[in-house]
mmCIF file of C-alpha atoms in Angstrom:
data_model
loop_
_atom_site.group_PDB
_atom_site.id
_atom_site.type_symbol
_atom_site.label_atom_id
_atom_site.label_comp_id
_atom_site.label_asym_id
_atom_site.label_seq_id
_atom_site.Cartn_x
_atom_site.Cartn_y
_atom_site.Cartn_z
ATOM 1 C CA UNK A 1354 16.232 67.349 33.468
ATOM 2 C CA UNK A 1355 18.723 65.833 35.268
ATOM 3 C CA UNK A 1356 18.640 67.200 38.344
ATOM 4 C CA UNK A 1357 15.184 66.645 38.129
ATOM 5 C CA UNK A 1358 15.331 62.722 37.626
ATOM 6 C CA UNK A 1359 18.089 62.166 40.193
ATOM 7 C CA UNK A 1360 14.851 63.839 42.729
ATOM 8 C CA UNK A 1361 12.548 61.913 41.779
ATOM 9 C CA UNK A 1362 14.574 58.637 42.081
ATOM 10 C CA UNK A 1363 15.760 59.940 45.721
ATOM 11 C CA UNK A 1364 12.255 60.714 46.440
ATOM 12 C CA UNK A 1365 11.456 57.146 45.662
ATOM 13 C CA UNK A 1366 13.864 55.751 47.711
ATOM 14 C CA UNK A 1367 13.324 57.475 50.652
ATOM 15 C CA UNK A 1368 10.002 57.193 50.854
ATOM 16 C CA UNK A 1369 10.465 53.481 49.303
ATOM 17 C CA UNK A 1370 7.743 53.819 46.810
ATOM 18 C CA UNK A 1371 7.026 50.682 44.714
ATOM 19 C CA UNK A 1372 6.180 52.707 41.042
ATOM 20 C CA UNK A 1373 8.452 54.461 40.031
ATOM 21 C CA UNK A 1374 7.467 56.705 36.207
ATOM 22 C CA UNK A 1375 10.294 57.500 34.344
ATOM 23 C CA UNK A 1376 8.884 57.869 30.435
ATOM 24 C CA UNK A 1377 9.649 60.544 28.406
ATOM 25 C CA UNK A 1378 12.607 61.300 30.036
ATOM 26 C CA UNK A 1379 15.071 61.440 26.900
ATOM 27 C CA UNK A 1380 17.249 58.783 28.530
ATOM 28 C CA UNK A 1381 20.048 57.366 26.625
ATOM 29 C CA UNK A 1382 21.367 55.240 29.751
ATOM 30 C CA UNK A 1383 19.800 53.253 32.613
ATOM 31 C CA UNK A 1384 20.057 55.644 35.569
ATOM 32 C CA UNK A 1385 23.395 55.020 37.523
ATOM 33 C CA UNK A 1386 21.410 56.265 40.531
ATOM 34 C CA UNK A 1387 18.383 53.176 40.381
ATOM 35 C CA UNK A 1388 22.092 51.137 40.965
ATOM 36 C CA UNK A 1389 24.039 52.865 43.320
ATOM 37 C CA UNK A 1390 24.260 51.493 46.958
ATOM 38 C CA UNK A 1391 21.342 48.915 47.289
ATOM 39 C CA UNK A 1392 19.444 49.910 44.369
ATOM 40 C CA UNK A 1393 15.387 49.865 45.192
ATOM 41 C CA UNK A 1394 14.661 46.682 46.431
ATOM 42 C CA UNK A 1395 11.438 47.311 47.461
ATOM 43 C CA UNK A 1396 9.994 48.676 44.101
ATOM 44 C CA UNK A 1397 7.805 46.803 42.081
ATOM 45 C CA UNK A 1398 7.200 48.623 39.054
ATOM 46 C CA UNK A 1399 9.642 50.548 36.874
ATOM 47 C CA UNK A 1400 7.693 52.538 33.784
ATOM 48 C CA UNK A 1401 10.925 53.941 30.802
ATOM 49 C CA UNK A 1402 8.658 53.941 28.067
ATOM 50 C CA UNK A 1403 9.572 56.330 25.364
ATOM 51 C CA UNK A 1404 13.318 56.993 25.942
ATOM 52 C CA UNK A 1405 16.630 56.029 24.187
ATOM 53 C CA UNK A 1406 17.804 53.198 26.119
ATOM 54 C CA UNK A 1407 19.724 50.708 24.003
ATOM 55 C CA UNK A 1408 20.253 48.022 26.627
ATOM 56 C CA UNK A 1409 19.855 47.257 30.262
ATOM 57 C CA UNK A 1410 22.442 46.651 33.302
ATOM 58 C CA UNK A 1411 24.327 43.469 33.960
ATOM 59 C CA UNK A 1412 23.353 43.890 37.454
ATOM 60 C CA UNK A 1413 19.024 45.344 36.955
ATOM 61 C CA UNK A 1414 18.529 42.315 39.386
ATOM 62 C CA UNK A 1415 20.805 42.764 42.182
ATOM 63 C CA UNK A 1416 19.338 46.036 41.991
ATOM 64 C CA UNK A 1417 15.896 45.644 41.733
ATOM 65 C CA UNK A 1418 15.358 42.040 43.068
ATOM 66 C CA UNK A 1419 11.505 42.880 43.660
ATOM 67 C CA UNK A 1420 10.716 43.925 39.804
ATOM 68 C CA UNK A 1421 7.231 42.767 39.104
ATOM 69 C CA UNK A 1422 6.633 44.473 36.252
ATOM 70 C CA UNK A 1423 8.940 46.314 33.545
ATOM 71 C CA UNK A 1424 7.959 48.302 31.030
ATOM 72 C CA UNK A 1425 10.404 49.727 28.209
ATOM 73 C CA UNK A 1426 8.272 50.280 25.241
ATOM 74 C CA UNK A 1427 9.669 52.475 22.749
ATOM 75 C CA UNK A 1428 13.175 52.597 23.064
ATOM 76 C CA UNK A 1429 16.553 51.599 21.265
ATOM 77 C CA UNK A 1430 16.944 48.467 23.027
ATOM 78 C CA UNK A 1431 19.389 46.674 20.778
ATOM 79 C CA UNK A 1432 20.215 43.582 23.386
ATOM 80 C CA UNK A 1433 18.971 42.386 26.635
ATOM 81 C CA UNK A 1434 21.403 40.709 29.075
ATOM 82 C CA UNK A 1435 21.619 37.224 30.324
ATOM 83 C CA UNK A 1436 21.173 39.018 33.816
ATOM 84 C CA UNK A 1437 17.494 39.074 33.213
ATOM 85 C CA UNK A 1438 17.015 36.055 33.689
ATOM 86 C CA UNK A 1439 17.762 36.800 37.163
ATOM 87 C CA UNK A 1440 14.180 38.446 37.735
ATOM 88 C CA UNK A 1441 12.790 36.107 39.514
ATOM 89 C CA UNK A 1442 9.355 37.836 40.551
ATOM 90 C CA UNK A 1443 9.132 38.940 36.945
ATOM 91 C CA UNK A 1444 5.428 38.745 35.786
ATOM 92 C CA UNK A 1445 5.226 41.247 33.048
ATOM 93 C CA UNK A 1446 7.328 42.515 29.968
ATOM 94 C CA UNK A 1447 7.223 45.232 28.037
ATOM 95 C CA UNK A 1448 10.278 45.354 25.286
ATOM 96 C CA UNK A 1449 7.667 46.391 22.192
ATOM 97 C CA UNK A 1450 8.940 48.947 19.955
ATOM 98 C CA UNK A 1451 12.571 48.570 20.201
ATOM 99 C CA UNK A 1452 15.421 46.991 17.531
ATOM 100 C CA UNK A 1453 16.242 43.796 19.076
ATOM 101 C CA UNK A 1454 17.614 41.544 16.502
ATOM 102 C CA UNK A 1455 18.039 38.471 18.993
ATOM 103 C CA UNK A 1456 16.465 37.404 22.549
ATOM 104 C CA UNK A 1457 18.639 35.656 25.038
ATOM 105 C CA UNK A 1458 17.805 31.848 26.153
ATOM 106 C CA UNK A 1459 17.799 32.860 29.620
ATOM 107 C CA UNK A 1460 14.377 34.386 29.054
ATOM 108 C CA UNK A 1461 13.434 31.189 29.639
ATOM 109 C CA UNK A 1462 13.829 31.664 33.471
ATOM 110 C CA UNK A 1463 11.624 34.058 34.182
ATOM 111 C CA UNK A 1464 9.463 31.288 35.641
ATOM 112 C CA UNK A 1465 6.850 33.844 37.291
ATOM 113 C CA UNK A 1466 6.569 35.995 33.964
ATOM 114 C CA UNK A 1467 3.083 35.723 32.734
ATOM 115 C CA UNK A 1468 2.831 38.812 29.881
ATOM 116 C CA UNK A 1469 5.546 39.103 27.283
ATOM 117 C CA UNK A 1470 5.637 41.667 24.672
ATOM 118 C CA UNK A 1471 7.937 41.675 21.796
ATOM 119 C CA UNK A 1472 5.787 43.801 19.202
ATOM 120 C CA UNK A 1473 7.466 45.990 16.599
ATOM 121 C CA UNK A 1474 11.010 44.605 16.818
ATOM 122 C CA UNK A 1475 13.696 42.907 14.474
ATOM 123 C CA UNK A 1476 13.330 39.303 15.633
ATOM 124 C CA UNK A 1477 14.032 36.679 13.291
ATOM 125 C CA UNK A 1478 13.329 33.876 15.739
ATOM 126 C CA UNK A 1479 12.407 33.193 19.346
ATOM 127 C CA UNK A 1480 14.521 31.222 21.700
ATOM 128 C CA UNK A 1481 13.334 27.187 22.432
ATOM 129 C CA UNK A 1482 13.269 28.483 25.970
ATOM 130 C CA UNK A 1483 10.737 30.288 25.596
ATOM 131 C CA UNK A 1484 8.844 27.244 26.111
ATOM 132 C CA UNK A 1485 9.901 27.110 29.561
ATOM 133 C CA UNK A 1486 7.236 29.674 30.719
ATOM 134 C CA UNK A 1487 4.632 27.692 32.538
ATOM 135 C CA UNK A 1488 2.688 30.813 33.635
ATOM 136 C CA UNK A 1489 2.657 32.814 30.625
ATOM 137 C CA UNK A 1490 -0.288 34.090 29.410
ATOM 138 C CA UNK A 1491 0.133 36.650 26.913
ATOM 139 C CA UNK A 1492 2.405 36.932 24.467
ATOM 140 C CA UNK A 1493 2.617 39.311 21.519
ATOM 141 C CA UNK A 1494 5.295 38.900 18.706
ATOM 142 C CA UNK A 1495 3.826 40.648 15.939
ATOM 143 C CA UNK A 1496 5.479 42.894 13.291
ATOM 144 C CA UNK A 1497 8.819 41.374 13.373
ATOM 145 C CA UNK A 1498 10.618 38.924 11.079
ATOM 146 C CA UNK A 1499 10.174 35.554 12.065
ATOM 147 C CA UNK A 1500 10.193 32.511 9.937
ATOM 148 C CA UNK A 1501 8.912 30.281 12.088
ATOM 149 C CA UNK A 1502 7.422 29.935 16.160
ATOM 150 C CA UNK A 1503 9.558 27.312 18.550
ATOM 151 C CA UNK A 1504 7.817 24.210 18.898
ATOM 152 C CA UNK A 1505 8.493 24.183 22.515
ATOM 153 C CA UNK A 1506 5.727 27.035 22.482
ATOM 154 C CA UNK A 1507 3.486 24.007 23.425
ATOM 155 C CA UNK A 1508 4.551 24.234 26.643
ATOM 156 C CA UNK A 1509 3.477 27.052 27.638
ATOM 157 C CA UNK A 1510 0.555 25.950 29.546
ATOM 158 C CA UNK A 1511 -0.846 29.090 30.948
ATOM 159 C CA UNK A 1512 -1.109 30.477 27.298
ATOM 160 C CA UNK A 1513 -4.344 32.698 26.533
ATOM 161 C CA UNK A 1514 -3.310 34.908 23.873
ATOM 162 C CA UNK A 1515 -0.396 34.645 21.127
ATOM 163 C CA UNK A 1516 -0.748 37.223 18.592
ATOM 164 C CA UNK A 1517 2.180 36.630 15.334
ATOM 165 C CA UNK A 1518 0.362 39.126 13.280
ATOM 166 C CA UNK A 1519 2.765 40.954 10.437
ATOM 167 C CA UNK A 1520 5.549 38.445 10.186
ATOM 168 C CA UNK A 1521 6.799 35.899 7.626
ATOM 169 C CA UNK A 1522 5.760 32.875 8.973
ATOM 170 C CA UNK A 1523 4.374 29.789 6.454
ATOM 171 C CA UNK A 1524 3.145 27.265 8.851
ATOM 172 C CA UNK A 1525 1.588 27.076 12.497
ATOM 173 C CA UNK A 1526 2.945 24.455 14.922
ATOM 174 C CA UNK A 1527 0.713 21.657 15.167
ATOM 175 C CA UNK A 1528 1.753 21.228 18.524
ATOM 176 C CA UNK A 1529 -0.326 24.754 19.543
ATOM 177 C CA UNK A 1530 -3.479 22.818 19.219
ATOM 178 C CA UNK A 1531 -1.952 21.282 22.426
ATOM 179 C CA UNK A 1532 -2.256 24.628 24.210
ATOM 180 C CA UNK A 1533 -5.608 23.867 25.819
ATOM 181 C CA UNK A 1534 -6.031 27.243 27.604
ATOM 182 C CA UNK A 1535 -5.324 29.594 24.252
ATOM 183 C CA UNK A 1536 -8.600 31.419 24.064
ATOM 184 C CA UNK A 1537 -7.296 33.839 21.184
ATOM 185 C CA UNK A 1538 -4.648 33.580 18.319
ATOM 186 C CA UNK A 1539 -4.143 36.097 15.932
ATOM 187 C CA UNK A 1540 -1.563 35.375 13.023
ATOM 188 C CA UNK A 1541 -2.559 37.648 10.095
ATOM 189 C CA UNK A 1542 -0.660 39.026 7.132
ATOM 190 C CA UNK A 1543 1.640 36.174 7.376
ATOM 191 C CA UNK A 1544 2.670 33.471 4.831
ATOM 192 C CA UNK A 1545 0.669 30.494 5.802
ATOM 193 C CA UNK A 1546 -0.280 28.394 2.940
ATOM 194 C CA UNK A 1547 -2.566 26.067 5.808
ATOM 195 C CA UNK A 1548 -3.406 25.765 9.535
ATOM 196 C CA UNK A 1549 -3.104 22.441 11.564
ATOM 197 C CA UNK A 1550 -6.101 19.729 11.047
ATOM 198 C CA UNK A 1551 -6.883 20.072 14.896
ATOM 199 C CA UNK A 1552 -7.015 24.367 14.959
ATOM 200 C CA UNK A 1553 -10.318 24.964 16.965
ATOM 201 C CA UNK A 1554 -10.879 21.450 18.176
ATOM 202 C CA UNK A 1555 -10.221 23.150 21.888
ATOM 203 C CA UNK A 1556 -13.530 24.616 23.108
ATOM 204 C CA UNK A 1557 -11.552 26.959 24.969
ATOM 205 C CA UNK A 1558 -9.777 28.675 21.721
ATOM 206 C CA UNK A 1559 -12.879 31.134 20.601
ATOM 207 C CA UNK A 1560 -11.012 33.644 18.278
ATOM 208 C CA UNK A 1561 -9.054 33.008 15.572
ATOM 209 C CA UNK A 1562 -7.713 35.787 13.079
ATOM 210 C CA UNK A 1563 -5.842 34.992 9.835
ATOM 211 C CA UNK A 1564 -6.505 37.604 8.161
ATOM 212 C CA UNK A 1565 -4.347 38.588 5.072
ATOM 213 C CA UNK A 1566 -3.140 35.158 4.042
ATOM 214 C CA UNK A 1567 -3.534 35.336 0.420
ATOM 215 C CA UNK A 1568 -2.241 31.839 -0.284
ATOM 216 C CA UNK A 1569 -4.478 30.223 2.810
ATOM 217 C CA UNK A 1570 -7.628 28.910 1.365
ATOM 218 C CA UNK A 1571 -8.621 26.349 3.411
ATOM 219 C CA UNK A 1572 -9.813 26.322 7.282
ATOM 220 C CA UNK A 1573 -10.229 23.650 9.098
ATOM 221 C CA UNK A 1574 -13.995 22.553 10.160
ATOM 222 C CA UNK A 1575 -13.583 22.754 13.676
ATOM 223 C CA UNK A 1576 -13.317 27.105 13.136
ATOM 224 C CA UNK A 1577 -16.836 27.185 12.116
ATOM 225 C CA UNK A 1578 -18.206 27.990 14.377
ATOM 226 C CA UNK A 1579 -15.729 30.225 15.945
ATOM 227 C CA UNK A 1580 -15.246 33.867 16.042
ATOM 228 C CA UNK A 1581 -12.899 34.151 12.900
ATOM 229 C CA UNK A 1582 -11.111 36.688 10.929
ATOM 230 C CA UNK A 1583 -10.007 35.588 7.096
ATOM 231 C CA UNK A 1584 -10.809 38.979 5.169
ATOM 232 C CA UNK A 1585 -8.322 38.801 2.322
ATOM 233 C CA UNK A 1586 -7.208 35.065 2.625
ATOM 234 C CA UNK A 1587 -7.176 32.921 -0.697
ATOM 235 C CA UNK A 1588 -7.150 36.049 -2.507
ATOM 236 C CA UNK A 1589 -3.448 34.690 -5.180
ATOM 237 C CA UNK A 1590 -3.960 34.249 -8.591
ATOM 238 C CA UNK A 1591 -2.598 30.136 -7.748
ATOM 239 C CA UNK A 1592 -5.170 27.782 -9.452
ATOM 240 C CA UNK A 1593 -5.643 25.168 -6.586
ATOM 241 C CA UNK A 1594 -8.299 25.439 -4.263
ATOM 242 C CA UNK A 1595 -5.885 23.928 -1.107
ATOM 243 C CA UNK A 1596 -2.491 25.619 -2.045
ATOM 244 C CA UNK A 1597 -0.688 23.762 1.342
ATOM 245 C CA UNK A 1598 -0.682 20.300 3.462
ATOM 246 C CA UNK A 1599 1.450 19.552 6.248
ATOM 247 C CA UNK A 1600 4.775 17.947 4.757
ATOM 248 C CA UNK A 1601 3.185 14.642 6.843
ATOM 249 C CA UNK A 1602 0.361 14.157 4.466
ATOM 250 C CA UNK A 1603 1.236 11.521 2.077
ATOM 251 C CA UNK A 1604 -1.885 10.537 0.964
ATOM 252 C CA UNK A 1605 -5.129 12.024 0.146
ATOM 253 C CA UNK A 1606 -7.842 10.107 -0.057
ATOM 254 C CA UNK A 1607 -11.653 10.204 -1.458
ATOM 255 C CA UNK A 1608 -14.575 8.735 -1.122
ATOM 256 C CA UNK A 1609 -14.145 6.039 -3.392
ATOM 257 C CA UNK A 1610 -11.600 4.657 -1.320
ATOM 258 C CA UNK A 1611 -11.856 1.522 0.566
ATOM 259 C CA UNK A 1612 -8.576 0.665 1.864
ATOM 260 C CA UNK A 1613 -6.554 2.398 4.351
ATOM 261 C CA UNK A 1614 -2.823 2.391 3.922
ATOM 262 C CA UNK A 1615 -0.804 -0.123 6.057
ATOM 263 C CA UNK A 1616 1.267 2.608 7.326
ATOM 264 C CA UNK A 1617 -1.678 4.593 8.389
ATOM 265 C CA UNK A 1618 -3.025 1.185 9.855
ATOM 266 C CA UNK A 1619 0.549 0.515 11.770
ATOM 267 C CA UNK A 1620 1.176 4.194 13.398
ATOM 268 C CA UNK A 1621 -2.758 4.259 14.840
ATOM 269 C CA UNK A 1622 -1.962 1.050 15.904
ATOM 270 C CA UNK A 1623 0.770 2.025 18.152
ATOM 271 C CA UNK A 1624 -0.709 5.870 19.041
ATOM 272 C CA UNK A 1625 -3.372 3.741 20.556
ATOM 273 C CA UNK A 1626 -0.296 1.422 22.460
ATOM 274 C CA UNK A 1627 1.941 4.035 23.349
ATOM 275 C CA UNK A 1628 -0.740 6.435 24.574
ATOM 276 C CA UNK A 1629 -1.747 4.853 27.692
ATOM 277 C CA UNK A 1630 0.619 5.510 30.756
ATOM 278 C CA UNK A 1631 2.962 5.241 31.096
ATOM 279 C CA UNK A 1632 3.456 8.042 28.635
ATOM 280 C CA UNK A 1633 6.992 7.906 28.626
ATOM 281 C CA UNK A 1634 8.844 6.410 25.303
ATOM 282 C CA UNK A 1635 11.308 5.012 26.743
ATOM 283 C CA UNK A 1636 10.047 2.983 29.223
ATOM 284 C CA UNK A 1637 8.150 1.141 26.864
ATOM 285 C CA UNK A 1638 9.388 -1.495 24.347
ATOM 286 C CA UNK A 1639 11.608 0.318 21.822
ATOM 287 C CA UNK A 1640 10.557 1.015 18.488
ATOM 288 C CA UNK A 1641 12.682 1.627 15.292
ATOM 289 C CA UNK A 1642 11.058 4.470 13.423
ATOM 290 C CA UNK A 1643 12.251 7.834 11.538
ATOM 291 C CA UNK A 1644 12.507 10.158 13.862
ATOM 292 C CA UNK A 1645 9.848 12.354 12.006
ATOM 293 C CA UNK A 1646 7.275 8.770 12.905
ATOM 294 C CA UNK A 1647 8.048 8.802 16.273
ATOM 295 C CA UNK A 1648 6.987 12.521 16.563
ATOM 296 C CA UNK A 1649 3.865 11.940 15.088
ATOM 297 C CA UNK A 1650 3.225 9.363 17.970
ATOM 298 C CA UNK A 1651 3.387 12.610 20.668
ATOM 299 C CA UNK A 1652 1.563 15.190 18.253
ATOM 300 C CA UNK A 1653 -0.684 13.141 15.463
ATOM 301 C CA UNK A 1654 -1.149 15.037 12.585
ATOM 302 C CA UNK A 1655 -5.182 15.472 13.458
ATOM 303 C CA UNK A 1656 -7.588 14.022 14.924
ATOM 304 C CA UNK A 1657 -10.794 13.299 12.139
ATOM 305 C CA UNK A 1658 -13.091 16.208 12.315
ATOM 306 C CA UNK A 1659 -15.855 13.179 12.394
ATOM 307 C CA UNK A 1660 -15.142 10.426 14.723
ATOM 308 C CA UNK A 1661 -11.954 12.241 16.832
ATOM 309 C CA UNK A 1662 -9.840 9.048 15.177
ATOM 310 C CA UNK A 1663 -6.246 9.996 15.196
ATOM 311 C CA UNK A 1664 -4.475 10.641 12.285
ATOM 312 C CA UNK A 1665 -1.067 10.521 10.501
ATOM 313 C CA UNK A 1666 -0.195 10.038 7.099
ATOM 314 C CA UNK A 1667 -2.909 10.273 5.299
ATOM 315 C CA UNK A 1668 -6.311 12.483 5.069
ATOM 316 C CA UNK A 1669 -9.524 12.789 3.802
ATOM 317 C CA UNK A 1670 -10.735 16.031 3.032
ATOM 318 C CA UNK A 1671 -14.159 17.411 2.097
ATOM 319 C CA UNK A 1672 -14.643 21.048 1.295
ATOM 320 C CA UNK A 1673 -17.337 23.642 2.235
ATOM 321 C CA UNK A 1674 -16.686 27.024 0.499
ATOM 322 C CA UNK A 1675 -17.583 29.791 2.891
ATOM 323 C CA UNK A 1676 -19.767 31.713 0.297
ATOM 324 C CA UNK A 1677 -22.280 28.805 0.400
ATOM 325 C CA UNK A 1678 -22.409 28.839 4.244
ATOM 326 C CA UNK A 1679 -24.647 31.034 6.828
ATOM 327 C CA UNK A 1680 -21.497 33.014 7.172
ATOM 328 C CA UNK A 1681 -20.663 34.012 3.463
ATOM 329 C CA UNK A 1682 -22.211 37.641 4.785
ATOM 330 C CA UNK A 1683 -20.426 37.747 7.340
ATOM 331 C CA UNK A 1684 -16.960 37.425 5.494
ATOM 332 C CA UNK A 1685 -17.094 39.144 1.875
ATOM 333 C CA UNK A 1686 -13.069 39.627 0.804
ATOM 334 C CA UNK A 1687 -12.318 36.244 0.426
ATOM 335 C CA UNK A 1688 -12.583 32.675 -0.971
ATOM 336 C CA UNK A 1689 -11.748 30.250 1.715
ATOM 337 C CA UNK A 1690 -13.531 26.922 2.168
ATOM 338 C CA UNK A 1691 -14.025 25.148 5.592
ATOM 339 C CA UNK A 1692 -12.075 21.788 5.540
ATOM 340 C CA UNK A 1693 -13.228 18.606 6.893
ATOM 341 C CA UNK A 1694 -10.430 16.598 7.706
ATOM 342 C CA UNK A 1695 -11.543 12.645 7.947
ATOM 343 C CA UNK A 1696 -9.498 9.663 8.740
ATOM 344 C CA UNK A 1697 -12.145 7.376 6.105
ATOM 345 C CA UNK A 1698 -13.918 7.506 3.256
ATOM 346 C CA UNK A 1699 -16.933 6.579 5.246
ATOM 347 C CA UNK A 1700 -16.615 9.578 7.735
ATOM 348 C CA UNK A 1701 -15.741 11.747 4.827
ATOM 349 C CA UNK A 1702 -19.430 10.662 3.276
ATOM 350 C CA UNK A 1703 -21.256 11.188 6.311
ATOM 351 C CA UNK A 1704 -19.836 14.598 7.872
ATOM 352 C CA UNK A 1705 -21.619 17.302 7.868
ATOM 353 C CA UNK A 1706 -20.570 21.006 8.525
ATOM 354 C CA UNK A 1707 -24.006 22.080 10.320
ATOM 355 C CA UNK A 1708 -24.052 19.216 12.757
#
């Protein structure tokens, strides 16, 4: 086997192929010989799925400067150097299927990678940097351990697809609603108790699974006429028909209400200031708020599902149960309602689901 792999490598650098397959190849270490001398600078794409690699070389991009893609599904992988950071014509990951525990910040600087894939691992949180990936487009973190998703995620401009399936977390970022080119999210058998007011308000999101939620019993309007998945949410044995809120709700309001609070009234007040360019903060006249305030100025809780009004503090919800909509056939396992999230008791009287 040996013998064999040290060919196949020489073969590839004499003839300076850019693929080079090396799955299934029992490997317990990265192959001294893709290091020696030069390395392969000219290949592109390096296939080790289904070895026993528990880590990479310090040096993989001296190496292999030219890596496009790299594919390592299916190993050991325990850690991944800082050195990967190094990558710089990275555009796809493969690390799926491995035990990594942790993921370095310098992840962050793979500023060309556009497909990362962390399935089936023992992550317990993602790096802030991962934000830093303006061209990624896929990324797939399912079946691991995490608690929660960095809020930096926003930033991710380029992001089509984030699947989170099979993990432990209880809340969504409001600030993904930001993420104006996610086409498809996928978070099921999680914890979440609710999704952020604004979920679906992009046109361009179009599938959203959350299946396997059991304490999630309320979706927001805006998914109705999406392509959803909720088999098995609001399936506990808790009596309330909305189980979670954002912690930023501090009212709820109803229809007989007529006044709005003053805090409400003050923070759309200055959204509607501090909105208009320039957008940055601190070139405008300060402000002395909790920190938690001046956040909501950047990412408002929601925007009303009625009249787009932004929102912060306070809510107005009116509920549609999904069994008495043209969909209750469509979705049989479950007892979620759709959620109309208004910023007045007037809007909250005149919404309506089918318009």
């Amino acid at each position: 086997m040996a013998t064999e792999l040290q060919e196949a490598i020489f073969v590839a650098k004499k003839e300076r192929h850019k693929n080079l397959f090396l799955n299934y190849r029992n490997l317990n270490n990265f192959p001294v010989e893709l290091l020696k001398d030069e390395g392969l600078r000219f290949l592109e794409r390096l296939y080790m799925k289904r070895n026993s690699l528990t880590t990479l070389p310090d040096n993989i991009a001296q190496k292999l400067p030219n890596l496009i893609e790299l594919y390592l599904h299916s190993n050991n992988i325990v850690i991944i150097p800082e050195a990967i950071g190094n990558l710089a014509r990275l555009q796809s990951l493969d690390l799926s299927n491995n035990v990594l525990q942790f993921l370095c910040p310098e992840i962050g600087r793979l500023r060309s990678l556009r497909h990362l894939r962390l399935s089936n691992n023992h992550l317990k949180c993602l790096p802030p940097e991962i934000g830093d990936l303006q061209d990624l487009e896929t990324l797939d973190v399912s079946m691991n351990q995490l608690i929660s998703l960095p809020d930096r995620l926003h930033r991710c401009a380029s992001l089509q697809n984030l699947t989170a399936d099979h993990n432990l977390l209880g809340h969504v970022p409001r600030q993904l609603c930001c993420l104006h080119r996610l086409n498809q999210l996928s978070m099921a058998a999680n914890r979440l108790t609710f999704l952020p007011l604004d979920m679906g308000r992009s046109r361009e999101l179009q599938f959203v699974f959350v299946d396997n939620n059991v304490d999630l019993k309320g979706l927001p309007s805006y998914l109705y006429n999406k392509v959803i998945g909720c088999s098995g949410c609001g399936m506990s044995t808790h009596g309330e028909v909305l189980v979670g809120l954002p912690v930023e709700v501090k009212v709820v309001g109803c229809e007989a209400d007529s006044v709005i609070p003053l805090e409400e009234i003050a923070m759309r007040a200055l959204h509607r200031i501090y909105r208009q360019p320039p957008t940055d903060l601190n070139s405008l006249p300060p402000i002395t708020l909790p920190k938690s305030l001046l956040d909501l100025l950047q990412f408002p809780l929601g925007h009303c599902h009625r009249c787009s009004q932004t929102m912060f503090t306070i809510i107005y919800p009116k509920l549609f149960p999904l069994r008495d909509t043209a969909l209750a056939g469509v979705h049989r396992r479950t007892t979620v309602s759709f959620v109309a999230y208004c910023c007045s008791s007037r809007c909250l009287r005149t919404f309506d689901l089918q318009g």
